[in-house]
PDB file of C-alpha atoms and ligand atoms in Angstrom:
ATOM      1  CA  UNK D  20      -5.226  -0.226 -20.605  1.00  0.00           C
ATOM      2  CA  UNK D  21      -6.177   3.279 -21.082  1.00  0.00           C
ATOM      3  CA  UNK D  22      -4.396   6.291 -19.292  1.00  0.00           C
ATOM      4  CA  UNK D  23      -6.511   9.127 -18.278  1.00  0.00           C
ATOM      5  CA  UNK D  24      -5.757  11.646 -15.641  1.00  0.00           C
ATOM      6  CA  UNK D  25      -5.764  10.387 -11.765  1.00  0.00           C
ATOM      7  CA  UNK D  26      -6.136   7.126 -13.450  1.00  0.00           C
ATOM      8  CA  UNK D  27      -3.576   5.614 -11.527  1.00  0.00           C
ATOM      9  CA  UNK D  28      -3.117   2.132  -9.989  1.00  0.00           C
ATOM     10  CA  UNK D  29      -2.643   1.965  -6.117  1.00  0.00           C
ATOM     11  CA  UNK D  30      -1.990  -0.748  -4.153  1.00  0.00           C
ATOM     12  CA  UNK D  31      -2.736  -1.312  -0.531  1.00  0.00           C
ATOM     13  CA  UNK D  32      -2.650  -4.004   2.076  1.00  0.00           C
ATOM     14  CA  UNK D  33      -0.478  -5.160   5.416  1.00  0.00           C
ATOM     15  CA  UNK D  34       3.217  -4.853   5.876  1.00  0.00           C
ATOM     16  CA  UNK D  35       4.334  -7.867   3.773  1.00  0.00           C
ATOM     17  CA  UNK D  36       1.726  -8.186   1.225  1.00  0.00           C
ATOM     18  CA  UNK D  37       4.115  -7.840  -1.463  1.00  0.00           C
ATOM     19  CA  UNK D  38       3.116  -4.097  -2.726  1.00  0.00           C
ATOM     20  CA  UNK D  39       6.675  -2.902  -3.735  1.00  0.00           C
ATOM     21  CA  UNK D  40       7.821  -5.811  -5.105  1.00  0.00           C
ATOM     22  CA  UNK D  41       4.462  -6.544  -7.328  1.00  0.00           C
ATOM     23  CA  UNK D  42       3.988  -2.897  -7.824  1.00  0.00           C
ATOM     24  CA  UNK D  43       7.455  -2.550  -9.803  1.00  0.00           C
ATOM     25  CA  UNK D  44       7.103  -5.367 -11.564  1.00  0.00           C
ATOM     26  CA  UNK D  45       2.997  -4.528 -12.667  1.00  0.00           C
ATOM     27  CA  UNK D  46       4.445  -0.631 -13.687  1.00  0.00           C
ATOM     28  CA  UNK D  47       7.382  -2.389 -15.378  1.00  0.00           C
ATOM     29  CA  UNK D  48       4.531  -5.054 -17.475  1.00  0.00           C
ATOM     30  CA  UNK D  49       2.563  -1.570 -18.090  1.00  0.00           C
ATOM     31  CA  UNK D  50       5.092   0.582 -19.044  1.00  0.00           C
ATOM     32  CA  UNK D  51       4.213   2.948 -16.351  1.00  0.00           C
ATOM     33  CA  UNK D  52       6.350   4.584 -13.766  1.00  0.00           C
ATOM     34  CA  UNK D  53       6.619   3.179 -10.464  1.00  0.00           C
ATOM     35  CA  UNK D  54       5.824   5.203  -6.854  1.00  0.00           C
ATOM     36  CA  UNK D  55       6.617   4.239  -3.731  1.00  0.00           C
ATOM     37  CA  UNK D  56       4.979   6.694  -0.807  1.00  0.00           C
ATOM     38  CA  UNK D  57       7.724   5.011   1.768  1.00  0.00           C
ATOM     39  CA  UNK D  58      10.251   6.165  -0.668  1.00  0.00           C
ATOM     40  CA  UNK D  59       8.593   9.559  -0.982  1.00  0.00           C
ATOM     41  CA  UNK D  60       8.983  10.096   2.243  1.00  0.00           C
ATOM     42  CA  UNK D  61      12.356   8.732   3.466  1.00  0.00           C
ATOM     43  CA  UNK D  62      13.801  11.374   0.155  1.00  0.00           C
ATOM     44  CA  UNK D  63      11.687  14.566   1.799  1.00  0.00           C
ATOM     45  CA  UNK D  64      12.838  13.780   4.987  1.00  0.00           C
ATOM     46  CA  UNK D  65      16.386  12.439   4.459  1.00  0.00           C
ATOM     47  CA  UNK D  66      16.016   9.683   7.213  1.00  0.00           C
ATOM     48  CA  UNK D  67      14.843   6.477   7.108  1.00  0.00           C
ATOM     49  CA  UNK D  68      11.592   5.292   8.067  1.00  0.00           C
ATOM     50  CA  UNK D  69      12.788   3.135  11.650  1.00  0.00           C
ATOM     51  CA  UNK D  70      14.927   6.755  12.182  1.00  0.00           C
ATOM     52  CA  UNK D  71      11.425   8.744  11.572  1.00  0.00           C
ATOM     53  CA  UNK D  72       9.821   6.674  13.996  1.00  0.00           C
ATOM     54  CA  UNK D  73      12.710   6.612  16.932  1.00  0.00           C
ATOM     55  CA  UNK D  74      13.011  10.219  16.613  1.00  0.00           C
ATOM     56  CA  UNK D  75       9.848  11.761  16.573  1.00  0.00           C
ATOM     57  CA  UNK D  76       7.351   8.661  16.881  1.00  0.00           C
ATOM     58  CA  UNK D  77       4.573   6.850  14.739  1.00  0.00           C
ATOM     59  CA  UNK D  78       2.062  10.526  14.705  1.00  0.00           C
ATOM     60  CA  UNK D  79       4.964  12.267  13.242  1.00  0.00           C
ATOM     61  CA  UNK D  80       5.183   9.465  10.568  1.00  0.00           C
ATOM     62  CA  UNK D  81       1.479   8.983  10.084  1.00  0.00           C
ATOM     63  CA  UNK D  82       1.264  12.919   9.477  1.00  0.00           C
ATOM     64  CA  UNK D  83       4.141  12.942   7.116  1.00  0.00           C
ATOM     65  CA  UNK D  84       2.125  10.014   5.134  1.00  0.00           C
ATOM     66  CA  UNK D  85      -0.965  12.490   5.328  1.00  0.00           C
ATOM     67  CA  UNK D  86       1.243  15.611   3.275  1.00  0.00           C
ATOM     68  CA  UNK D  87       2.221  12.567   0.517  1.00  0.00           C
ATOM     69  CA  UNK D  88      -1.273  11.453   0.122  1.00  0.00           C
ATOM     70  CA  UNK D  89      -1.886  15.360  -0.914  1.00  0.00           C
ATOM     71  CA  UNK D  90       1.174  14.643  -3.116  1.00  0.00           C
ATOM     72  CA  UNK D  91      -0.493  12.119  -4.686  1.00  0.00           C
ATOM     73  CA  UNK D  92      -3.059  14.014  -6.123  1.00  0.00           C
ATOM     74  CA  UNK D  93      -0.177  15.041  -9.011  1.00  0.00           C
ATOM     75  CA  UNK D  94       0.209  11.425 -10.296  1.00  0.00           C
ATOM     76  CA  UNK D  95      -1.146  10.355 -13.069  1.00  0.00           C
ATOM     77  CA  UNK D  96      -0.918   7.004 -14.994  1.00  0.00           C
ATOM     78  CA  UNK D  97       1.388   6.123 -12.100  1.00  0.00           C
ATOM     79  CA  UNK D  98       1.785   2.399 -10.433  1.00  0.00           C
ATOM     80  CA  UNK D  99       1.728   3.746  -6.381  1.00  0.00           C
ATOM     81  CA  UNK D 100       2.418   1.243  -3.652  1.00  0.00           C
ATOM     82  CA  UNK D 101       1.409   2.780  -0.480  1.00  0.00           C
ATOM     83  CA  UNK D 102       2.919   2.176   3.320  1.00  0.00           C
ATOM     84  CA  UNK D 103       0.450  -0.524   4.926  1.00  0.00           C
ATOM     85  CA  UNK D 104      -0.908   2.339   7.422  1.00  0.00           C
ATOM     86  CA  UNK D 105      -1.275   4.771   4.991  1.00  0.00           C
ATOM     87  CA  UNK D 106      -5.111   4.448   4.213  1.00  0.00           C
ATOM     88  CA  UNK D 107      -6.180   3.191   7.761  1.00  0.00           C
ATOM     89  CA  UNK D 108      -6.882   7.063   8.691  1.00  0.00           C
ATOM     90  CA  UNK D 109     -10.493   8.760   8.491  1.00  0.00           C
ATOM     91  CA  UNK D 110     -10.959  10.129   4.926  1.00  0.00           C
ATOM     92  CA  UNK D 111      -7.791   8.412   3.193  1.00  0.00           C
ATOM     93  CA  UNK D 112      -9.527   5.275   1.397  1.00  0.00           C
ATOM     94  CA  UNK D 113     -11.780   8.390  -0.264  1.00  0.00           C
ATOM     95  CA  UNK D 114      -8.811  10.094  -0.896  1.00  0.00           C
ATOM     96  CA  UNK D 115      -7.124   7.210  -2.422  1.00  0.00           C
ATOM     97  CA  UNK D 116      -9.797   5.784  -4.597  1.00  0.00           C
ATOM     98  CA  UNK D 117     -10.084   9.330  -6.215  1.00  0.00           C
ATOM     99  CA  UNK D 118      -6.622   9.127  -7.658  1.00  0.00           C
ATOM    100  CA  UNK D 119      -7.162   5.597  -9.797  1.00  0.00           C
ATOM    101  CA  UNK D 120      -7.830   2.224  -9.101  1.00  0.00           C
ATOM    102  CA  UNK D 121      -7.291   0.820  -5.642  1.00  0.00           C
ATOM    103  CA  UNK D 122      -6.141  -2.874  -4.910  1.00  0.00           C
ATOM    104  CA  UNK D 123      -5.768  -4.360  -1.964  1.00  0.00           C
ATOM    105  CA  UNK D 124      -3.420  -6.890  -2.126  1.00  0.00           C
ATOM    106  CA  UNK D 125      -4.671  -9.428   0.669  1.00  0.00           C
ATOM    107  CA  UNK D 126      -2.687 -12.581   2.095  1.00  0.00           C
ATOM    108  CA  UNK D 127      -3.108 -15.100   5.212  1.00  0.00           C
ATOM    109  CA  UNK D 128      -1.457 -12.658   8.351  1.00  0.00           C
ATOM    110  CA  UNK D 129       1.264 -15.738   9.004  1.00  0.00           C
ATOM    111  CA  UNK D 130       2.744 -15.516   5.265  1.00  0.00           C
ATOM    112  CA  UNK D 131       2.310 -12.063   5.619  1.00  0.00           C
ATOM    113  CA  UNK D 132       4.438 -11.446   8.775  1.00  0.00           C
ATOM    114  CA  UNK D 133       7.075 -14.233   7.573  1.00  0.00           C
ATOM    115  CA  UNK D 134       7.556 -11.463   4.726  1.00  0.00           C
ATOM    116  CA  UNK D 135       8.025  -8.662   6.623  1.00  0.00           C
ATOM    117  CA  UNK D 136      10.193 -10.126   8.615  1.00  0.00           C
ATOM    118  CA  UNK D 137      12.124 -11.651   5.982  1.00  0.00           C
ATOM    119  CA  UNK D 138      12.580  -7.821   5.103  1.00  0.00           C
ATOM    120  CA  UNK D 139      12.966  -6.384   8.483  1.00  0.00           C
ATOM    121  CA  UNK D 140      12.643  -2.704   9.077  1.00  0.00           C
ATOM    122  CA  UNK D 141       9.538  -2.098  10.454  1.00  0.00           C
ATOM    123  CA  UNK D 142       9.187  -0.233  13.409  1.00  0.00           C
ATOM    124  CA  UNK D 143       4.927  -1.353  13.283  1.00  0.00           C
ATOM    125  CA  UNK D 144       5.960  -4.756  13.962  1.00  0.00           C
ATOM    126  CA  UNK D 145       8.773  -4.420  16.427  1.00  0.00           C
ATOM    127  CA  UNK D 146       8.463  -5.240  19.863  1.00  0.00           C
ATOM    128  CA  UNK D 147       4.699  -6.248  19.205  1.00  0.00           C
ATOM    129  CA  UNK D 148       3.689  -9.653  20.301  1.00  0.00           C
ATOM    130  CA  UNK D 149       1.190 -12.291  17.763  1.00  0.00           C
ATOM    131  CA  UNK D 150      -1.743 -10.706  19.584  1.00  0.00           C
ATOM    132  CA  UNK D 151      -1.183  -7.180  19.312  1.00  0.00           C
ATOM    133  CA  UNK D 152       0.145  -7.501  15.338  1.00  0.00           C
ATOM    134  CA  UNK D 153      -3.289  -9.590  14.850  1.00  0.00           C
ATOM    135  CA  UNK D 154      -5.544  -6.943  16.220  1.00  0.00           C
ATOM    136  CA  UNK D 155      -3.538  -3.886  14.012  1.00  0.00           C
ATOM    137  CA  UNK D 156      -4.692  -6.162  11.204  1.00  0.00           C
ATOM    138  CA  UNK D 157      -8.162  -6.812  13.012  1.00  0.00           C
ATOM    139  CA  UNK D 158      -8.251  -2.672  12.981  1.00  0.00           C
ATOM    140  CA  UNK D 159      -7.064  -1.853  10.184  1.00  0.00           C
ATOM    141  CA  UNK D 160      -9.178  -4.806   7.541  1.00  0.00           C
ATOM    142  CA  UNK D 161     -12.158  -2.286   6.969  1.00  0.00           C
ATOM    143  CA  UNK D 162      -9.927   0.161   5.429  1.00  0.00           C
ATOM    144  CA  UNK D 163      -8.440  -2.058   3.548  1.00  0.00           C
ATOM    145  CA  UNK D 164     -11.735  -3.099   2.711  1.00  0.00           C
ATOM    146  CA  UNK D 165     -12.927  -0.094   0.787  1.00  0.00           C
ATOM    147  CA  UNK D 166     -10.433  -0.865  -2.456  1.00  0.00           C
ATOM    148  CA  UNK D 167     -11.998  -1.500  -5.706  1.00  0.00           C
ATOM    149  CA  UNK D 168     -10.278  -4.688  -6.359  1.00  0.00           C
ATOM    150  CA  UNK D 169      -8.737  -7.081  -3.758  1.00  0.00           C
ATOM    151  CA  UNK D 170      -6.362  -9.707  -4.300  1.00  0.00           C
ATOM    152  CA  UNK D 171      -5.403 -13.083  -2.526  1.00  0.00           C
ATOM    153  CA  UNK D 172      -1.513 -13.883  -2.339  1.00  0.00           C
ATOM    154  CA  UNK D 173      -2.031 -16.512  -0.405  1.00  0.00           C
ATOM    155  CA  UNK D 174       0.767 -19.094  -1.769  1.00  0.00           C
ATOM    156  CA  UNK D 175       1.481 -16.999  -4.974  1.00  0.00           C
ATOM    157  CA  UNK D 176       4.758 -15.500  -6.297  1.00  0.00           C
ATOM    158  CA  UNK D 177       5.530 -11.880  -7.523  1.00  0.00           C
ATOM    159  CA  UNK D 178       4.935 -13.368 -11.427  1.00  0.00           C
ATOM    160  CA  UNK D 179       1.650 -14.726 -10.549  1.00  0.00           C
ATOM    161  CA  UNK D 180       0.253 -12.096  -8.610  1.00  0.00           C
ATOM    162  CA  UNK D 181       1.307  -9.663 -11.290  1.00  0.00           C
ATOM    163  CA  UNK D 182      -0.430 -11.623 -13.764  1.00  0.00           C
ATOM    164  CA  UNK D 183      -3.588 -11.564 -11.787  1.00  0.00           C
ATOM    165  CA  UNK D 184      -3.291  -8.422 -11.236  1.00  0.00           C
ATOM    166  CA  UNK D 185      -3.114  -7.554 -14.918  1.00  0.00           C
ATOM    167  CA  UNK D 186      -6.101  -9.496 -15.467  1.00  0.00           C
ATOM    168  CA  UNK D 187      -8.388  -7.781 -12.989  1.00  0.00           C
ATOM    169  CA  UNK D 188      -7.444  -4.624 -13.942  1.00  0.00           C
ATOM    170  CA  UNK D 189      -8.236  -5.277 -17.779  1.00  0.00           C
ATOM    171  CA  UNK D 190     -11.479  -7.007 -16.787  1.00  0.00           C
ATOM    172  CA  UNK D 191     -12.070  -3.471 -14.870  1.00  0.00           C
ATOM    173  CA  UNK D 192     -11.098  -1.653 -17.738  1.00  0.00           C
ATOM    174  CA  UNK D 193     -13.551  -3.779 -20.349  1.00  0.00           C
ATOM    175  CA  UNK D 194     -16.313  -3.252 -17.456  1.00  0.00           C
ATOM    176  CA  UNK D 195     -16.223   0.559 -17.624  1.00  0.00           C
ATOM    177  CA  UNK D 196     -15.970   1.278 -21.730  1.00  0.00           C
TER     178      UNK D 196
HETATM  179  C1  S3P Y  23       3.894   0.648   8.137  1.00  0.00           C
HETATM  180  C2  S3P Y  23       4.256  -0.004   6.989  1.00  0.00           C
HETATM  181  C3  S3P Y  23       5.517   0.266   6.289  1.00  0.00           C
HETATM  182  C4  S3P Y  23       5.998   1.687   6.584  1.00  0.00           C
HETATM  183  C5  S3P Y  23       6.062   1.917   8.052  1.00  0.00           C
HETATM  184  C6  S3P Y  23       4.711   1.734   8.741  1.00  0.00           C
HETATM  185  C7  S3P Y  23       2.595   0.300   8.781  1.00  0.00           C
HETATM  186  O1  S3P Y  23       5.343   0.094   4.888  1.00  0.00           O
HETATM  187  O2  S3P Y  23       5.136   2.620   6.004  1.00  0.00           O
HETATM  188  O3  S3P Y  23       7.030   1.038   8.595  1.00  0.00           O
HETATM  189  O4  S3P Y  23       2.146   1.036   9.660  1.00  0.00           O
HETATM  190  O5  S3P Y  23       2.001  -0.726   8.372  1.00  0.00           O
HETATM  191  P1  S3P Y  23       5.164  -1.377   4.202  1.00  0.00           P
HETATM  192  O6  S3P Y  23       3.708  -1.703   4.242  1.00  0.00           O
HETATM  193  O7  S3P Y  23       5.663  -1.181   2.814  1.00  0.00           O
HETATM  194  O8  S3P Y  23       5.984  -2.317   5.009  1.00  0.00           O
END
């Protein structure tokens, strides 16, 4: 795959979806380094993400996402895995798909949630009932939406999504010489 500036790979999609875990394992396949914009943020801010959101609430959060997305723009060649409401904002999916290739990793909401849960940590889900985490999906889809590629994990493991995603990417690739 060829490495040109801003030609970085970024993947998006719901709380669960598997970003980090297939995101380090797709830099590790490229030999490309690996970004997480959670992990960007927790290091600026020295707190973690549940004690950004007790303490000064979700806009607090949502704006601190907004100064990493400027970050962003110094990446290059880069893997990013991006916080699931990170490009559900006016103007971020155009932000986003000007640093590299955007994939949305997608997946059935149940399978989804039983992995974020598995996880736990996220202040998003807590407290919420099926309903209410439904419709933040429901809201959130035609972001999601705007990615280059998209992805289905439905039933698939870290390995096979990885490989997929390798594919799709190359196919990209071959499409644009
Ligand atoms: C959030 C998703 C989380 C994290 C924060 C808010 C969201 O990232 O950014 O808890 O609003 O969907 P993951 O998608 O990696 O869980």
């Amino acid at each position: 795959m060829r490495t040109v500036p801003g030609d970085n790979v970024i993947l998006i999609g719901f709380m669960g979806a598997g970003k980090s875990a297939c995101g380090r394992l797709l830099a590790r396949r490229l030999g490309r380094c690996f970004v997480e914009t959670g992990d960007m943020i927790t290091a600026r801010e020295g707190r973690s993400i549940p004690e950004i959101f007790r303490e000064q609430g979700e806009e607090r959060f949502r704006q601190l996402e907004g100064e990493t997305l400027e970050l962003l723009r110094l990446k290059s060649g880069d893997v990013i895995a991006t916080g699931g409401g990170l490009p559900c904002r006016p103007g971020r999916m155009e932000a986003l798909r000007a640093l590299g290739t955007v994939v949305w990793l997608r997946g059935s909401l149940p399978e989804l949630l039983a992995r974020a849960a598995r996880a736990g940590g996220r202040p998003m889900l807590a407290g919420r009932t099926a309903e209410e985490v439904e419709a933040l999906y429901r809201q959130r889809e035609p972001y999601y939406r705007q990615a280059h590629l998209v992805l289905d994990t439905t039933n698939l493991g870290v390995d096979a999504v990885v490989s997929r995603l390798l594919a799709l990417l190359k196919a990209r690739d071959a499409a644009r010489v």
